[in-house]
PDB file of C-alpha atoms in Angstrom:
ATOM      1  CA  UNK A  25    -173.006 148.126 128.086  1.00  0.00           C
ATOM      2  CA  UNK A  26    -173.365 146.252 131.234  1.00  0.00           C
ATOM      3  CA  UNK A  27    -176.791 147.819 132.663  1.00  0.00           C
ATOM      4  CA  UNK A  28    -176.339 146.028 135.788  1.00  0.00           C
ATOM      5  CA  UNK A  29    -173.562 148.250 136.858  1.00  0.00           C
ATOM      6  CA  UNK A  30    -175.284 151.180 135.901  1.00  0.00           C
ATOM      7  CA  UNK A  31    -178.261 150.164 137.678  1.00  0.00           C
ATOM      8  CA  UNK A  32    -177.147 148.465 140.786  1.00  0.00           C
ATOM      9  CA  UNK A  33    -175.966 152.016 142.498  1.00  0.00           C
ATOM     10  CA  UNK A  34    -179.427 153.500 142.003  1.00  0.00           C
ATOM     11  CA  UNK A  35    -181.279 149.824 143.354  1.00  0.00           C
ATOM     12  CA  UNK A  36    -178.951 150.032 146.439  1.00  0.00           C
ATOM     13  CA  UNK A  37    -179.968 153.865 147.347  1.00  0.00           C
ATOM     14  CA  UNK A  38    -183.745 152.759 146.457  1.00  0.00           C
ATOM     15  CA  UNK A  39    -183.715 149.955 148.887  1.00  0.00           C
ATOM     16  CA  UNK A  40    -181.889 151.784 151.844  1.00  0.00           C
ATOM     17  CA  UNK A  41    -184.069 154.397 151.317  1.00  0.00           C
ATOM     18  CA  UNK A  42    -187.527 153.748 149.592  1.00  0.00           C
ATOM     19  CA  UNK A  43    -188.666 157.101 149.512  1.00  0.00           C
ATOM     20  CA  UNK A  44    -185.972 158.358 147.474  1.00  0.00           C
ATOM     21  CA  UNK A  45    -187.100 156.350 144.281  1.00  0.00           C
ATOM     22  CA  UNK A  46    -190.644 158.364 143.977  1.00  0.00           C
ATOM     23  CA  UNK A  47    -190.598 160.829 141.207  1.00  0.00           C
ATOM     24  CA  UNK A  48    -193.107 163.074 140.078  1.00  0.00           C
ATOM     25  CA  UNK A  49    -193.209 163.860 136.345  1.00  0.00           C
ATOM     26  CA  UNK A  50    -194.891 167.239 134.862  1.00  0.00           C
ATOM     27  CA  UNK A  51    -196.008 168.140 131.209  1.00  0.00           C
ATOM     28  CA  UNK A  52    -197.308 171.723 130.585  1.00  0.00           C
ATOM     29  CA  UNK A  53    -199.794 172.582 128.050  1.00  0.00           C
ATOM     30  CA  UNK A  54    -199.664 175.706 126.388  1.00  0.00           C
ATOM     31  CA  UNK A  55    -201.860 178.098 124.205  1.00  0.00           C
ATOM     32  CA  UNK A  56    -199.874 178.921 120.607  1.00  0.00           C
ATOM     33  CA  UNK A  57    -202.351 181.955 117.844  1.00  0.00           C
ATOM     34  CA  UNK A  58    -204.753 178.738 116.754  1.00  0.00           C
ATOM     35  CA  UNK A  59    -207.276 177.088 119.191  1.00  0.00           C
ATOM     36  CA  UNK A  60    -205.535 173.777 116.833  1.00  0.00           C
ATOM     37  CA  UNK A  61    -202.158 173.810 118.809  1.00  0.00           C
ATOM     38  CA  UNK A  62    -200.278 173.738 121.327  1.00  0.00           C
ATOM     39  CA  UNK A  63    -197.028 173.175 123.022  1.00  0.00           C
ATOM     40  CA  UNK A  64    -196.070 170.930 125.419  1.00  0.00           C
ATOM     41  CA  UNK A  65    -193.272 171.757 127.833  1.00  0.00           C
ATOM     42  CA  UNK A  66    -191.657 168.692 129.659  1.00  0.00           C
ATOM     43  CA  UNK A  67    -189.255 170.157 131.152  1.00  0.00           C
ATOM     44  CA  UNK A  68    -185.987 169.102 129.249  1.00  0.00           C
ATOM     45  CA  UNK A  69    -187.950 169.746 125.671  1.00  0.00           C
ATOM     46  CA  UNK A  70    -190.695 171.751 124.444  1.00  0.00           C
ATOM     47  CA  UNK A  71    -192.796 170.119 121.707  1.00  0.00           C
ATOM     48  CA  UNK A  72    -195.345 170.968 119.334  1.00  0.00           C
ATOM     49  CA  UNK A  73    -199.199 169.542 118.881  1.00  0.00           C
ATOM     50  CA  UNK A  74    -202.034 170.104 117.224  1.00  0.00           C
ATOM     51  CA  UNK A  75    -205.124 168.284 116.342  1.00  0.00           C
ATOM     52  CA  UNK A  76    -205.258 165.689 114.190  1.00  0.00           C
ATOM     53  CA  UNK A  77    -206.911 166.400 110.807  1.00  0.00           C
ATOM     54  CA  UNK A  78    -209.667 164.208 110.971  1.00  0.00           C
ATOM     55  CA  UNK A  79    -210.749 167.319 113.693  1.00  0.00           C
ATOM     56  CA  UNK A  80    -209.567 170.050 111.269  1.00  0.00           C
ATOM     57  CA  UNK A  81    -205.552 169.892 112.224  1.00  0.00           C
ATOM     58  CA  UNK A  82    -203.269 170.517 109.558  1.00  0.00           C
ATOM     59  CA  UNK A  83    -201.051 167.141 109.857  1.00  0.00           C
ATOM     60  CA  UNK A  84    -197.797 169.498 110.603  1.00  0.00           C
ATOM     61  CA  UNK A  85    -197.852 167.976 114.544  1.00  0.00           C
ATOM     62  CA  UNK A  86    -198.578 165.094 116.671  1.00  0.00           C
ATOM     63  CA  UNK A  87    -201.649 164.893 117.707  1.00  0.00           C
ATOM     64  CA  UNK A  88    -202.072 163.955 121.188  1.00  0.00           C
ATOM     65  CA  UNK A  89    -203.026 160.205 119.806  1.00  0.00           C
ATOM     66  CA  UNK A  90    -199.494 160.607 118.423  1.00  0.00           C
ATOM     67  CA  UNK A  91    -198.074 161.031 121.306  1.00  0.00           C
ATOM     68  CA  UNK A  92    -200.038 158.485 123.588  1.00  0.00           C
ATOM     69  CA  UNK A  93    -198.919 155.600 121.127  1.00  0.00           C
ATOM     70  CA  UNK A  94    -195.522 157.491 120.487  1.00  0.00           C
ATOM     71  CA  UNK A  95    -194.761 157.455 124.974  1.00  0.00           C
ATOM     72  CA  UNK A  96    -196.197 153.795 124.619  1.00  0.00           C
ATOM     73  CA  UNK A  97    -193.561 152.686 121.992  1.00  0.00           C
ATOM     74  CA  UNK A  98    -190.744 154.486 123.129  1.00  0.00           C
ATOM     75  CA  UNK A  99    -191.126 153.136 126.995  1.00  0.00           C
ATOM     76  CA  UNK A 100    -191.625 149.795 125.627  1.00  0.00           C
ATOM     77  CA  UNK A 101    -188.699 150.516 122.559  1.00  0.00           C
ATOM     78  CA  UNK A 102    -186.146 151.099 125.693  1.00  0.00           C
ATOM     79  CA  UNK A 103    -187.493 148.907 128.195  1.00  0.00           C
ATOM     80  CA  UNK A 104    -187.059 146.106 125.672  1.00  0.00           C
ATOM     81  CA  UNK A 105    -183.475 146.692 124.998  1.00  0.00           C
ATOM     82  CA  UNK A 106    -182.545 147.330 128.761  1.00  0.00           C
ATOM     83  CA  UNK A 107    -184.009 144.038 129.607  1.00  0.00           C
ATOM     84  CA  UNK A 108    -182.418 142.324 126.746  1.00  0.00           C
ATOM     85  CA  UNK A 109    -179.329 143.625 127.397  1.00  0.00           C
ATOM     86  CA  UNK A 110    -179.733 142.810 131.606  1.00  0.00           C
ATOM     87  CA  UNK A 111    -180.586 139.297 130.965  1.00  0.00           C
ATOM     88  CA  UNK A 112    -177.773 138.535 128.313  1.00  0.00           C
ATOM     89  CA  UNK A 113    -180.556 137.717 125.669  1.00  0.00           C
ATOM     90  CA  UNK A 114    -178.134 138.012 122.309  1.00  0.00           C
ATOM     91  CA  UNK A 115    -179.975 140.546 119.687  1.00  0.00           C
ATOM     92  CA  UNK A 116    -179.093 141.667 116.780  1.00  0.00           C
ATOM     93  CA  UNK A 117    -182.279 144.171 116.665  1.00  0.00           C
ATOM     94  CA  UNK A 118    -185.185 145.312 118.496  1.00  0.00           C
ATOM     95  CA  UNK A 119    -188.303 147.162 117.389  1.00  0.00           C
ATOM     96  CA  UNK A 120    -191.741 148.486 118.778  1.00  0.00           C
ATOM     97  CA  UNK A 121    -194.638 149.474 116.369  1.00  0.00           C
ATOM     98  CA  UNK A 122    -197.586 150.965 118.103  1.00  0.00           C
ATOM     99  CA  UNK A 123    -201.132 151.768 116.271  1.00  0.00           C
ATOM    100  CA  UNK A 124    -204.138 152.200 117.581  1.00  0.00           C
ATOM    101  CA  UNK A 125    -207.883 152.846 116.633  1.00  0.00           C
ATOM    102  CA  UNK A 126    -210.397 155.178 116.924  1.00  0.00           C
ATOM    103  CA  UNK A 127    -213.399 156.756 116.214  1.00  0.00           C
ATOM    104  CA  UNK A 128    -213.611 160.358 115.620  1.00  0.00           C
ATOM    105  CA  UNK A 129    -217.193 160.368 115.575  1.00  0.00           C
ATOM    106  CA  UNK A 130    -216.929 160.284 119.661  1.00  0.00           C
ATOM    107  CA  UNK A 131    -213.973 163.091 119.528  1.00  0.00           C
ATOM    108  CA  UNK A 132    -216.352 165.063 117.461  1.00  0.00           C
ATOM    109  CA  UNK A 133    -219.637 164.556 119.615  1.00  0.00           C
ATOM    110  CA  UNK A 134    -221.191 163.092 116.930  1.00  0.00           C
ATOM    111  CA  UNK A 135    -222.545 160.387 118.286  1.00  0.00           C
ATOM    112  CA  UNK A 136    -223.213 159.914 121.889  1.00  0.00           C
ATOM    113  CA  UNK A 137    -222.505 155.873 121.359  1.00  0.00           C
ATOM    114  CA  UNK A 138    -218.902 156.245 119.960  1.00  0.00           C
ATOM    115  CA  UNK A 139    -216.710 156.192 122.778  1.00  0.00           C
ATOM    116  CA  UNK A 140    -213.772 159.071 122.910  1.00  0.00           C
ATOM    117  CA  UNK A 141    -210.718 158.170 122.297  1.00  0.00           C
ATOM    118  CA  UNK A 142    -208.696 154.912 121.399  1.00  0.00           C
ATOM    119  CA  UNK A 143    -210.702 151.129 121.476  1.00  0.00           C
ATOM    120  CA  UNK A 144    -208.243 149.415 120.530  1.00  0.00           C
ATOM    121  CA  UNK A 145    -203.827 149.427 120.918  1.00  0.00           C
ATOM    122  CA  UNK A 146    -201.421 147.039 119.039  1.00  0.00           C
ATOM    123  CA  UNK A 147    -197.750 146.674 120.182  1.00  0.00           C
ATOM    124  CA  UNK A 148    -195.909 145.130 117.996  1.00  0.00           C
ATOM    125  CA  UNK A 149    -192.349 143.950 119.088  1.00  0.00           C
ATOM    126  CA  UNK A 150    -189.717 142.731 116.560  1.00  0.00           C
ATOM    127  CA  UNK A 151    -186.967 140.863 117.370  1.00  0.00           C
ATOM    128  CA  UNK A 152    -184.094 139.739 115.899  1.00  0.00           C
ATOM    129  CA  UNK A 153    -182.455 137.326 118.080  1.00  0.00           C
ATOM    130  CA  UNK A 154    -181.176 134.176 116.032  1.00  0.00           C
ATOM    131  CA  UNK A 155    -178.827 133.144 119.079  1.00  0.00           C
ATOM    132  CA  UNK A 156    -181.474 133.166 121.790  1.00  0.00           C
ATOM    133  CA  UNK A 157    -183.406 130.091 122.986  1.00  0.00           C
ATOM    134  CA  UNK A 158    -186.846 130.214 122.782  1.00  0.00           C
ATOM    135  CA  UNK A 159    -187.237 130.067 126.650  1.00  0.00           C
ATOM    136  CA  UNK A 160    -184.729 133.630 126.701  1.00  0.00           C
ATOM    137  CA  UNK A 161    -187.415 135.277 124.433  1.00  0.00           C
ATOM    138  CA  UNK A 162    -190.441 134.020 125.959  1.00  0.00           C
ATOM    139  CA  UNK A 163    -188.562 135.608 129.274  1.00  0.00           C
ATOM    140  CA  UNK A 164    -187.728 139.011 127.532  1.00  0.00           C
ATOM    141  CA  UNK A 165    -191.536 139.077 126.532  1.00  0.00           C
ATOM    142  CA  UNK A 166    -192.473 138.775 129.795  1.00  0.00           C
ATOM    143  CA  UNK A 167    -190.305 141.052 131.777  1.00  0.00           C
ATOM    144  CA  UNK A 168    -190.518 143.559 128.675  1.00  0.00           C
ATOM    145  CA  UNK A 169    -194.252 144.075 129.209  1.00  0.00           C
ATOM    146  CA  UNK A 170    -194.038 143.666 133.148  1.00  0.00           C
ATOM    147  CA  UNK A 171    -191.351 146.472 133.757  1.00  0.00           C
ATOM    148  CA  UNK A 172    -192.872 148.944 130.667  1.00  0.00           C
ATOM    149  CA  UNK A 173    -194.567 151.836 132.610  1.00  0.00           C
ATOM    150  CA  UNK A 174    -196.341 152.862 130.120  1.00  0.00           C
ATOM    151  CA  UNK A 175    -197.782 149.689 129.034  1.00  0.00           C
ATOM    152  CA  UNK A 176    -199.004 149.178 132.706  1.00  0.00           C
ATOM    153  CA  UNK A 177    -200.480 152.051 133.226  1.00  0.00           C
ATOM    154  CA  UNK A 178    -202.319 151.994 130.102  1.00  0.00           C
ATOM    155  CA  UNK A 179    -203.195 148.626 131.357  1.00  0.00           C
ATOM    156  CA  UNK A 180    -204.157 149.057 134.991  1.00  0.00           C
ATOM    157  CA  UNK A 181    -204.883 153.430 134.906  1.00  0.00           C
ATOM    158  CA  UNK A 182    -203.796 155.401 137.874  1.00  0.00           C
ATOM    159  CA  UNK A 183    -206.937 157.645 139.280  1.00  0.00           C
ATOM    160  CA  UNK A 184    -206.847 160.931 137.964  1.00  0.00           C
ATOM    161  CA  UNK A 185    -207.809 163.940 139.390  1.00  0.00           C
ATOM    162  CA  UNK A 186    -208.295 167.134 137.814  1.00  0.00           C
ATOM    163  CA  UNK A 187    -208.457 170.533 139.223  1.00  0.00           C
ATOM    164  CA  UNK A 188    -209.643 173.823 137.663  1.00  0.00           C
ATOM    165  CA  UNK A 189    -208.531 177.340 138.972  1.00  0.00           C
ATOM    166  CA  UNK A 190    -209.240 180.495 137.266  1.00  0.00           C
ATOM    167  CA  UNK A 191    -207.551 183.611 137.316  1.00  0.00           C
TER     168      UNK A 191
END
């Protein structure tokens, strides 16, 4: 696949006009019989969550620490192969494992000194590239973490705002 030709229309309609390459992304939560679960609407699927068990989740669902680490190895899964394939880096395979740690004490309000949520994230890339030079995979590292949006905004957060409206 030649991902320069795919990509070079939508580059040329983001430069001419800059405004045309901001997107706005939306997930819905939504309340399923158990205060456990969810759903989560995003747009073009629907998926189901729940808590994890070590809150009292019955390990049917993601959690959402599931799907944190499951965004964060998919975006860098495909951002991976699109740069490998871009640059001309030969590769017979690609993977991403993503784990991450954390201390349910803080989740629980246990312990007011246990942070909530995740101290720690490991992504793992494996590549299988016996053709490439070592200079082509040091490059694919590089642009592979540089372009993955998840990775950076895990790594440099975006403010959030929250707002709260009752009906």
């Amino acid at each position: 696949m030649d991902i320069r030709s795919v990509q070079r229309p939508l580059k040329e309609q983001y430069r001419s006009n800059p405004s045309s390459s901001r997107i706005t992304l939306t997930a819905k939560g939504g309340e399923t019989s158990t205060p456990l679960s969810c759903s989560v609407d995003i747009g073009r699927a629907i998926y189901q969550a729940e808590a994890h068990t070590g809150v009292g989740g019955t390990g049917t669902a993601a959690c959402s620490g599931d799907l944190l680490l499951g965004a964060l190895a998919a975006c860098a899964q495909i951002t991976c192969q699109l740069v490998a394939t871009a640059m001309g880096v030969p590769t017979q395979h690609i993977g991403v494992t993503v784990s991450g740690d954390m201390d349910l004490q803080g989740t629980l309000g246990i312990s007011k000194e246990v942070p909530v949520g995740f101290d720690a994230i490991r992504v793992q890339f494996q590549i299988d590239a016996p053709e490439a030079t070592p200079e082509q995979v040091r490059a694919l590292q590089e642009k592979a973490e540089q372009y993955c949006v998840v990775m950076q905004t895990l790594l440099q957060p975006p403010k959030i705002t929250t707002e709260w409206t009752r009906s």
